[in-house]
CSV table of C-alpha atoms in Angstrom, one decimal:
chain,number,residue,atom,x,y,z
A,194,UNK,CA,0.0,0.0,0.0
A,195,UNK,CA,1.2,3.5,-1.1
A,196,UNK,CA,2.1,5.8,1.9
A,197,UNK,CA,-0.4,8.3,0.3
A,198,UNK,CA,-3.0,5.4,0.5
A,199,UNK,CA,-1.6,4.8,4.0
A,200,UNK,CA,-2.1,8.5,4.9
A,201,UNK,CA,-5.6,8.6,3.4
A,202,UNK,CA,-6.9,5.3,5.4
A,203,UNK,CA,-5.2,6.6,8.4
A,204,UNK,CA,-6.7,10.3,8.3
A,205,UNK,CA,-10.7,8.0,7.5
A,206,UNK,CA,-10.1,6.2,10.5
A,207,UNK,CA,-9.0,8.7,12.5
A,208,UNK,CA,-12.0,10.4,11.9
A,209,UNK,CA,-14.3,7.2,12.3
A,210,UNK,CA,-12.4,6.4,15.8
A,211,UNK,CA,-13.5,9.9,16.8
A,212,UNK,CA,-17.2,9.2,16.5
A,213,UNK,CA,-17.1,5.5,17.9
A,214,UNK,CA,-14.9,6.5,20.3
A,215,UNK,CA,-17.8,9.0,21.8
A,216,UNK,CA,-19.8,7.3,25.1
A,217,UNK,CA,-23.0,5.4,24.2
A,218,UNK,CA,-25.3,9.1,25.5
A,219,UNK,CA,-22.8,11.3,23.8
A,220,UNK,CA,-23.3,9.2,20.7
A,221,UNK,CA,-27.3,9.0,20.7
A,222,UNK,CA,-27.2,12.4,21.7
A,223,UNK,CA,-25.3,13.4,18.2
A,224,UNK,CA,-27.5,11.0,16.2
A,225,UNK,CA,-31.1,13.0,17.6
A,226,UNK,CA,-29.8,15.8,16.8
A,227,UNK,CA,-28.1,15.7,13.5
A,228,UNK,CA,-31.3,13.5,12.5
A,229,UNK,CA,-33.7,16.2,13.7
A,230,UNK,CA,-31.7,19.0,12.2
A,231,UNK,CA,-31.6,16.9,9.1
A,232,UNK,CA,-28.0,17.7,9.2
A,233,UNK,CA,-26.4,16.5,6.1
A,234,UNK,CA,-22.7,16.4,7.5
A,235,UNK,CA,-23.4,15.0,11.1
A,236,UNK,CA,-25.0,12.4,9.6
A,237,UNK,CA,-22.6,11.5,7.1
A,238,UNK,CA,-19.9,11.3,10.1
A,239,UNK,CA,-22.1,8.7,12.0
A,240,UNK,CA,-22.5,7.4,8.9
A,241,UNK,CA,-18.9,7.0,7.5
A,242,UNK,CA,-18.0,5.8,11.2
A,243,UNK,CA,-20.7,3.0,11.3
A,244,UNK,CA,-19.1,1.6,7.7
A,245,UNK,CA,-15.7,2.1,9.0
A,246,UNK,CA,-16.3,0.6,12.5
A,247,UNK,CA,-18.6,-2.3,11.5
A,248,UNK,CA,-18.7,-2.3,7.9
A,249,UNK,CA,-17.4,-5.4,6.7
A,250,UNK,CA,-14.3,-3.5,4.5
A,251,UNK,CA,-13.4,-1.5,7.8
A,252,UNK,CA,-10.9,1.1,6.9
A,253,UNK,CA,-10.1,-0.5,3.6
A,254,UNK,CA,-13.4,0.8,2.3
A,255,UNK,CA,-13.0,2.1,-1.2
A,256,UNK,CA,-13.5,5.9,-2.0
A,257,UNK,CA,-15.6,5.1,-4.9
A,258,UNK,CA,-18.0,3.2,-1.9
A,259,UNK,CA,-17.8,6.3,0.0
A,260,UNK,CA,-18.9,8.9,-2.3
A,261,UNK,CA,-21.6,6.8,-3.4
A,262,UNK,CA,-22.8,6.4,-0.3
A,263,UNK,CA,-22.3,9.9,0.4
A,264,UNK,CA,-24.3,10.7,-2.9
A,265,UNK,CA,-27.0,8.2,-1.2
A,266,UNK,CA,-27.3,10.0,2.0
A,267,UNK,CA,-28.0,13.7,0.2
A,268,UNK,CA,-30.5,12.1,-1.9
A,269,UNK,CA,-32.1,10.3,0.6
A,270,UNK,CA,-32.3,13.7,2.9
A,271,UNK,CA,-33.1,15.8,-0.5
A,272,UNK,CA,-36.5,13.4,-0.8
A,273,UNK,CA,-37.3,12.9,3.0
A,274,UNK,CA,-38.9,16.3,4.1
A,275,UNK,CA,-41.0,16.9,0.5
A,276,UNK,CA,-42.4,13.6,1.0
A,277,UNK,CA,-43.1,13.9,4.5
A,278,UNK,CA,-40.8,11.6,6.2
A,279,UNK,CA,-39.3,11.7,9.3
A,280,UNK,CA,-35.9,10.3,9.8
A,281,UNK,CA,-36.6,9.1,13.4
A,282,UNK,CA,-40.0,7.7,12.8
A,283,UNK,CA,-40.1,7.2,8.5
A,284,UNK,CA,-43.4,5.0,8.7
A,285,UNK,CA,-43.6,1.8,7.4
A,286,UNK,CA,-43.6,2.3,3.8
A,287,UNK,CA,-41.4,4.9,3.6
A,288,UNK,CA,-38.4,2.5,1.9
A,289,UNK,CA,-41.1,1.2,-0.5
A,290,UNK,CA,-41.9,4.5,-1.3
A,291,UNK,CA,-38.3,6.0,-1.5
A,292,UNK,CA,-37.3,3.7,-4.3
A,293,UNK,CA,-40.6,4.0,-6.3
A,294,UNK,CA,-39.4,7.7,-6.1
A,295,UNK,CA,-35.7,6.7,-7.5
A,296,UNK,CA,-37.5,4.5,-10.3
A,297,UNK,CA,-40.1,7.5,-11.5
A,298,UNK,CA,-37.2,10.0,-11.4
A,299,UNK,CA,-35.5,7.6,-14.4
A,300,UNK,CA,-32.7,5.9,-12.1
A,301,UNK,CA,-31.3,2.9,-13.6
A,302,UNK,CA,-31.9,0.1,-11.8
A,303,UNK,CA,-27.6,0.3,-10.8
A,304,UNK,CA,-28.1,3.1,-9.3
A,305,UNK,CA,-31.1,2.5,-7.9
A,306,UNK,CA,-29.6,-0.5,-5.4
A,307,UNK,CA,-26.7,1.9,-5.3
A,308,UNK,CA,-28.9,4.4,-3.4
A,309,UNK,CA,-30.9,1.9,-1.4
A,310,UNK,CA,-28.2,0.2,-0.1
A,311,UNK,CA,-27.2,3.7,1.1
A,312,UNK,CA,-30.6,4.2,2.8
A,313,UNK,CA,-30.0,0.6,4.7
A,314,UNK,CA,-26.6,2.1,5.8
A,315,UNK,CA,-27.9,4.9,7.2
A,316,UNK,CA,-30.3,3.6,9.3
A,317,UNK,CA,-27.7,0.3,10.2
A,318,UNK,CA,-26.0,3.7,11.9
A,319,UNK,CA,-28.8,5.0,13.2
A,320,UNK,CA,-29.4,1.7,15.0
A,321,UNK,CA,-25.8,1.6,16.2
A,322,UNK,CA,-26.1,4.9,17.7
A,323,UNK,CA,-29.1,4.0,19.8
A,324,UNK,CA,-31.3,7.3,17.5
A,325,UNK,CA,-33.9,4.7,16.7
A,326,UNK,CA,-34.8,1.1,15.8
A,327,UNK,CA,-36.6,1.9,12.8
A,328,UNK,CA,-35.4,-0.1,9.2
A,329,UNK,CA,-37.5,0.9,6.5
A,330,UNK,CA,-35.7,-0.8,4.2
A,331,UNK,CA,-35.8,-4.2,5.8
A,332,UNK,CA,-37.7,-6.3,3.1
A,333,UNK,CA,-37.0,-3.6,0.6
A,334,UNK,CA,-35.8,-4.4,-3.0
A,335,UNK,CA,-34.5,-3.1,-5.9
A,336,UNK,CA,-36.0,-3.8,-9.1
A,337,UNK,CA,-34.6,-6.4,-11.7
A,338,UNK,CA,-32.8,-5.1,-14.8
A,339,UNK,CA,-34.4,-6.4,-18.2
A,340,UNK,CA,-31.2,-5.0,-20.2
A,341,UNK,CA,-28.6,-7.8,-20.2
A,342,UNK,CA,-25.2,-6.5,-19.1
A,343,UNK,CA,-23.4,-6.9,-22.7
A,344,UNK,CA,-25.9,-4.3,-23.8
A,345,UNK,CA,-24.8,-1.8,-21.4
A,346,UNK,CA,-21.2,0.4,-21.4
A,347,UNK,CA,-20.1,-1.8,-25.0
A,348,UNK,CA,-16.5,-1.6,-25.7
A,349,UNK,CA,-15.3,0.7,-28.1
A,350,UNK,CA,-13.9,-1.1,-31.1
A,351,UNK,CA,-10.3,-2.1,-32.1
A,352,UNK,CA,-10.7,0.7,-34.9
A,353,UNK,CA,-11.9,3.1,-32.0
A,354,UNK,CA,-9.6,2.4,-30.2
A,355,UNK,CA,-6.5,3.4,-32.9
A,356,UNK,CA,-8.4,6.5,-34.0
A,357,UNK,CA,-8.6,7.8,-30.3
A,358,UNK,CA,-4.8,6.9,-30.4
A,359,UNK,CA,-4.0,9.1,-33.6
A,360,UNK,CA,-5.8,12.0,-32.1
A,361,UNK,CA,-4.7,11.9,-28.5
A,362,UNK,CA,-2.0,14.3,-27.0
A,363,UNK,CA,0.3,12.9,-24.4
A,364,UNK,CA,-1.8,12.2,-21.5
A,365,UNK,CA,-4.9,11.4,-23.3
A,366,UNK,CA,-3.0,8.7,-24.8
A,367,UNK,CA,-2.3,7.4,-21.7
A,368,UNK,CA,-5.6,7.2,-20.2
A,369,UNK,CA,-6.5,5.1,-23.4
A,370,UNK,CA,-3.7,2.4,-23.0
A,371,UNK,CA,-4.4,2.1,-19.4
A,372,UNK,CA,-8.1,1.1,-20.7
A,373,UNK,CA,-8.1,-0.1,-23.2
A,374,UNK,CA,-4.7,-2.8,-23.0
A,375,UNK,CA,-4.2,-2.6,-19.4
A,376,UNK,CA,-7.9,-2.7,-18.4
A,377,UNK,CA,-7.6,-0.3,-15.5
A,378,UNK,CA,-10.4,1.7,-13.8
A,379,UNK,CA,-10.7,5.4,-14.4
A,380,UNK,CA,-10.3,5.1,-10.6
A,381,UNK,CA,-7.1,2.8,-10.9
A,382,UNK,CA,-5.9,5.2,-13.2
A,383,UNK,CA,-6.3,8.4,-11.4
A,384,UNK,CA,-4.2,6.6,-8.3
A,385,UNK,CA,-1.9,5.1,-10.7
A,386,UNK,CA,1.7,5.4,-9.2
A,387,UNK,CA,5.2,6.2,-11.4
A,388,UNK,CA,6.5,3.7,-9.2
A,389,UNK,CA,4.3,1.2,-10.2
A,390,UNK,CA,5.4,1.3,-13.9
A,391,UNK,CA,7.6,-1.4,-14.1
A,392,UNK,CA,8.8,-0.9,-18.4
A,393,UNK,CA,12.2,-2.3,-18.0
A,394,UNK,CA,11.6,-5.7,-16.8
A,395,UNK,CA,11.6,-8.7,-18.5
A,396,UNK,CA,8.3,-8.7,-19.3
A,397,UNK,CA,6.9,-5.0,-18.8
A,398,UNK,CA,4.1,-4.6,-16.0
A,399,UNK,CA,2.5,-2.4,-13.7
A,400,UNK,CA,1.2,-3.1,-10.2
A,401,UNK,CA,-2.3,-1.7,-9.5
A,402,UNK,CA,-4.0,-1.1,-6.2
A,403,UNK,CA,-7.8,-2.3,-7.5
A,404,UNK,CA,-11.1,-3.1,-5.6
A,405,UNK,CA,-10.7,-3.9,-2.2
A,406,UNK,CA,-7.5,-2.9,-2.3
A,407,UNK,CA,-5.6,-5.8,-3.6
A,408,UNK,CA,-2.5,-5.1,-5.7
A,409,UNK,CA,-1.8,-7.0,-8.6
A,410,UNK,CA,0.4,-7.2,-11.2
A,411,UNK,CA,-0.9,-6.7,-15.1
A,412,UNK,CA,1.0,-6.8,-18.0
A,413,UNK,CA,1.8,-4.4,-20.6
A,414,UNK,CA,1.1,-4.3,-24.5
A,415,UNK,CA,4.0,-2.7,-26.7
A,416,UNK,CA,1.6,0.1,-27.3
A,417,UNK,CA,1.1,0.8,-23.5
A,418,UNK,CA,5.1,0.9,-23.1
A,419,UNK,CA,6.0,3.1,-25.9
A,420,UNK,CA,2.8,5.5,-24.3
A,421,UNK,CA,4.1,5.5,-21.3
A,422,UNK,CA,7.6,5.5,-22.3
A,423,UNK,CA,6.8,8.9,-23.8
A,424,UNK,CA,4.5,10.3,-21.2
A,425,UNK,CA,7.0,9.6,-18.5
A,426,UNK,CA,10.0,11.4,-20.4
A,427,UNK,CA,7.6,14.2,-20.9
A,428,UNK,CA,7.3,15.0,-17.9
A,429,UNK,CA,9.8,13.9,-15.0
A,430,UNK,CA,8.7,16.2,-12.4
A,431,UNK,CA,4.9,15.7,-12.2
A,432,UNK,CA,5.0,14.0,-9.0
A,433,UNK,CA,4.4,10.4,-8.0
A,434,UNK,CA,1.2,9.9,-9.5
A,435,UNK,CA,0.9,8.7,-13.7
A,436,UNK,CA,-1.8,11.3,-14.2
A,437,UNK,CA,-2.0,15.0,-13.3
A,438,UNK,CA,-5.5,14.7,-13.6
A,439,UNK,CA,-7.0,12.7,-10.1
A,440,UNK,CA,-10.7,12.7,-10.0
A,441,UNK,CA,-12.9,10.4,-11.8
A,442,UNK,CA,-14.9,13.0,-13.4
A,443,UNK,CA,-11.4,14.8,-14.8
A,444,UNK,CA,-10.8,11.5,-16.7
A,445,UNK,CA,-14.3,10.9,-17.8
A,446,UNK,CA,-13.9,14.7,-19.4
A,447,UNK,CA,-10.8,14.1,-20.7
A,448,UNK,CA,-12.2,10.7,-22.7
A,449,UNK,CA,-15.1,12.5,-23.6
A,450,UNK,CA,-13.6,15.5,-25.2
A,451,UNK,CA,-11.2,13.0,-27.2
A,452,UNK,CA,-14.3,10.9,-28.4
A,453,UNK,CA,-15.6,14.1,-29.8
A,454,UNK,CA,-12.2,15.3,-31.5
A,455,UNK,CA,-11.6,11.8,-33.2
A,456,UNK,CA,-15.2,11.2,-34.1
A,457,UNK,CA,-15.6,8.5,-31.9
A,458,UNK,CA,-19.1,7.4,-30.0
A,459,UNK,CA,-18.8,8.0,-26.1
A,460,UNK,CA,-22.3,7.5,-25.0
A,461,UNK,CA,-23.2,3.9,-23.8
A,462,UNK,CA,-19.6,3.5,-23.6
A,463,UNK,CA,-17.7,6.0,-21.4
A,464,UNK,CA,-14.3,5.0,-19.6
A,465,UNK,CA,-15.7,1.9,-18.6
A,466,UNK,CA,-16.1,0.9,-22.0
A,467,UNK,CA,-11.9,0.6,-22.9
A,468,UNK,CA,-11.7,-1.9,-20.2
A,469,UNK,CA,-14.7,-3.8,-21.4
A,470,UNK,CA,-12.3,-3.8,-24.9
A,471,UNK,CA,-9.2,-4.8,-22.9
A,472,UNK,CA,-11.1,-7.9,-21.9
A,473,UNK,CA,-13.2,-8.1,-25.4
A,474,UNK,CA,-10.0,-8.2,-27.1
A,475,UNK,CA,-7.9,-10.5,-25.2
A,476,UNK,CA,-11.2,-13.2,-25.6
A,477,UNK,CA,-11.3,-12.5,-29.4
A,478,UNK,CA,-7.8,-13.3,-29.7
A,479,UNK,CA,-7.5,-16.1,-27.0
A,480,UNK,CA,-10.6,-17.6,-26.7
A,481,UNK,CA,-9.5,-18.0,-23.3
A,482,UNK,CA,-11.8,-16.7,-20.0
A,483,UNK,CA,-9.0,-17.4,-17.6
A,484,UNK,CA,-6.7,-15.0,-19.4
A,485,UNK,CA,-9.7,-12.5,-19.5
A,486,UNK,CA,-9.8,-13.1,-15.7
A,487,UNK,CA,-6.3,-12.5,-14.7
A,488,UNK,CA,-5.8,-10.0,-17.1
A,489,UNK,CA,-8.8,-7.7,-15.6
A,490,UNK,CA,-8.4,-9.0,-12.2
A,491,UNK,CA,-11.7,-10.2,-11.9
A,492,UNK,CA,-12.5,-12.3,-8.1
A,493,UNK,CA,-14.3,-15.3,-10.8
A,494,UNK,CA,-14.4,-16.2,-13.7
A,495,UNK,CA,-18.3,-15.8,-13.8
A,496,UNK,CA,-17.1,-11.7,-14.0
A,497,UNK,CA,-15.3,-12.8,-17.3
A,498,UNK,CA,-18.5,-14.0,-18.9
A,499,UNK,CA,-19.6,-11.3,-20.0
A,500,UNK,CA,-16.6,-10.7,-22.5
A,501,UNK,CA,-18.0,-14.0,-24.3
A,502,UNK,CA,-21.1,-12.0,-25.5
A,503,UNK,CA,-19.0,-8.7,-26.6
A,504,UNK,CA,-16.8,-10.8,-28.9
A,505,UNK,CA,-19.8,-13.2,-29.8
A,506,UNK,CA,-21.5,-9.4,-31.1
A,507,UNK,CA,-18.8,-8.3,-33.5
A,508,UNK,CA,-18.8,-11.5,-35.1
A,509,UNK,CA,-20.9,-12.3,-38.4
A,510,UNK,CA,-23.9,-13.6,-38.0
A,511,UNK,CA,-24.7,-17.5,-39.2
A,512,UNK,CA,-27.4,-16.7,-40.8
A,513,UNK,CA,-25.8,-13.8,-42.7
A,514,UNK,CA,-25.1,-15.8,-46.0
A,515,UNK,CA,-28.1,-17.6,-46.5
């Protein structure tokens, strides 16, 4: 683990240790009120502190996990009050009602789990505060998806992915390699360190710190070298990080704006959608779902799956000559 990573862990919790550390009154006593003042950032401390203290990731909980939860609790709070809900006593149907409101606003149903399993968090902390012993969201469920997964965030094409290459400056190149051959997260990306880049082993890898913070090795493709190669020469003193860019979003920009330059689709593909043609690619080529595993670091092989029915797409059809 990173000493940044290290630092950021150890500053999280710090600050959960802070709230759990409080005396059983001096901790339901913070609850009422922040829950009565509908107080967005007391609650997102007991909060953060319950997933920290009980959550079942502790302090290795992922900052992507974090800020959607944090995105859950301010959506939550922005519905309660209209709708008449009170945090301390919601009502029975409040849940029920909460994520008929997510589904009517046009929420996938992603995000929709996404911001239920936020609601269940917040009253888990609640709970473990002593506030209240209400869980509206007990027998609570998100609705099923009737879009398979291969028809969501497709990969962008072999041809894509070369035009993007021709049009990119430096660091735009970059983030496109570390898609689109190395398979990385625009989160694994942003954190990527210049230490990490090992280009003059034997065999060319980096070391990634991915979900759950494991750290694995991936190999590199000759493209991704000579990138990177380049990129790194560029610009010795940037720091330890690959990127100068560090937030999601900034990466997600950066891709977008590139699509648009090169004349390449972005929508229904986005970031996500070079790493679905690292693994599209590799299955194309291979036929093999283990290597589509490693390769993308997936926890099964039932994660690989999925890359089966992306190459299956681009093939012809069997009917198409009759």
């Amino acid at each position: 683990m990173s000493l940044e990573l290290m630092a950021a862990n150890l500053d999280l919790q710090g600050r959960a240790d802070r709230v759990a550390h409080l005396d059983p009154d001096s901790l339901k006593k913070a609850a009422l009120r922040a829950a009565r003042d509908t107080d967005a950032e007391g609650l997102w401390a007991l909060l953060e502190a319950y997933l920290v203290t009980r959550g079942g990731r502790g302090a290795r909980v992922s900052v992507n996990t974090l800020g959607a939860y944090r995105t859950g609790l301010d959506t939550f709070l922005a519905w309660a009050a209209p709708a008449g809900v009170s945090l301390l006593r919601p009502g029975p149907n409040a849940g029920f009602r909460y994520v008929r409101h997510l589904e009517g606003a046009g929420l996938a149903p992603s995000s929709v789990r996404v911001r239920l399993s936020a609601g269940k968090a917040l009253y888990a902390a609640l709970r473990w505060t002593g506030a209240c012993e209400a869980a509206p969201f007990l027998d609570v469920r998100a609705p099923g998806d009737p879009v398979p997964r291969w028809e969501k965030r497709k990969p962008y094409s072999t041809d894509d992915v070369a035009l993007l290459l021709r049009h990119a400056g430096m660091q735009d190149a970059v983030i496109v390699v570390l898609g689109a051959h190395v398979g990385l997260r625009a989160t694994e990306m942003t954190t990527l360190l210049r230490k990490d880049l090992h280009l003059d082993a034997p065999e060319p890898y980096l070391t990634v710190t991915g979900k759950r913070q494991r750290r694995q090795e991936v190999a590199l493709s000759p493209t991704a070298i000579k990138v990177l190669r380049t990129w790194l020469a560029a610009t010795p003193n940037y720091g330890p990080r690959v990127l100068t860019i560090h937030t999601r979003q900034s990466v997600e920009n950066a891709l977008k704006r590139l699509c648009q330059e090169a004349g390449v689709r972005y929508g229904g593909r986005e970031v996500h959608g070079l790493r679905h043609s690292a693994g599209t690619r590799i299955y194309s080529e291979s036929g093999d779902l283990l290597a589509v595993r490693d390769h993308l670091r997936h926890r099964t092989v039932d994660s690989s799956e999925i890359y089966v029915d992306y190459a299956r797409a681009g093939r012809k059809k069997p009917v198409g000559d009759w």
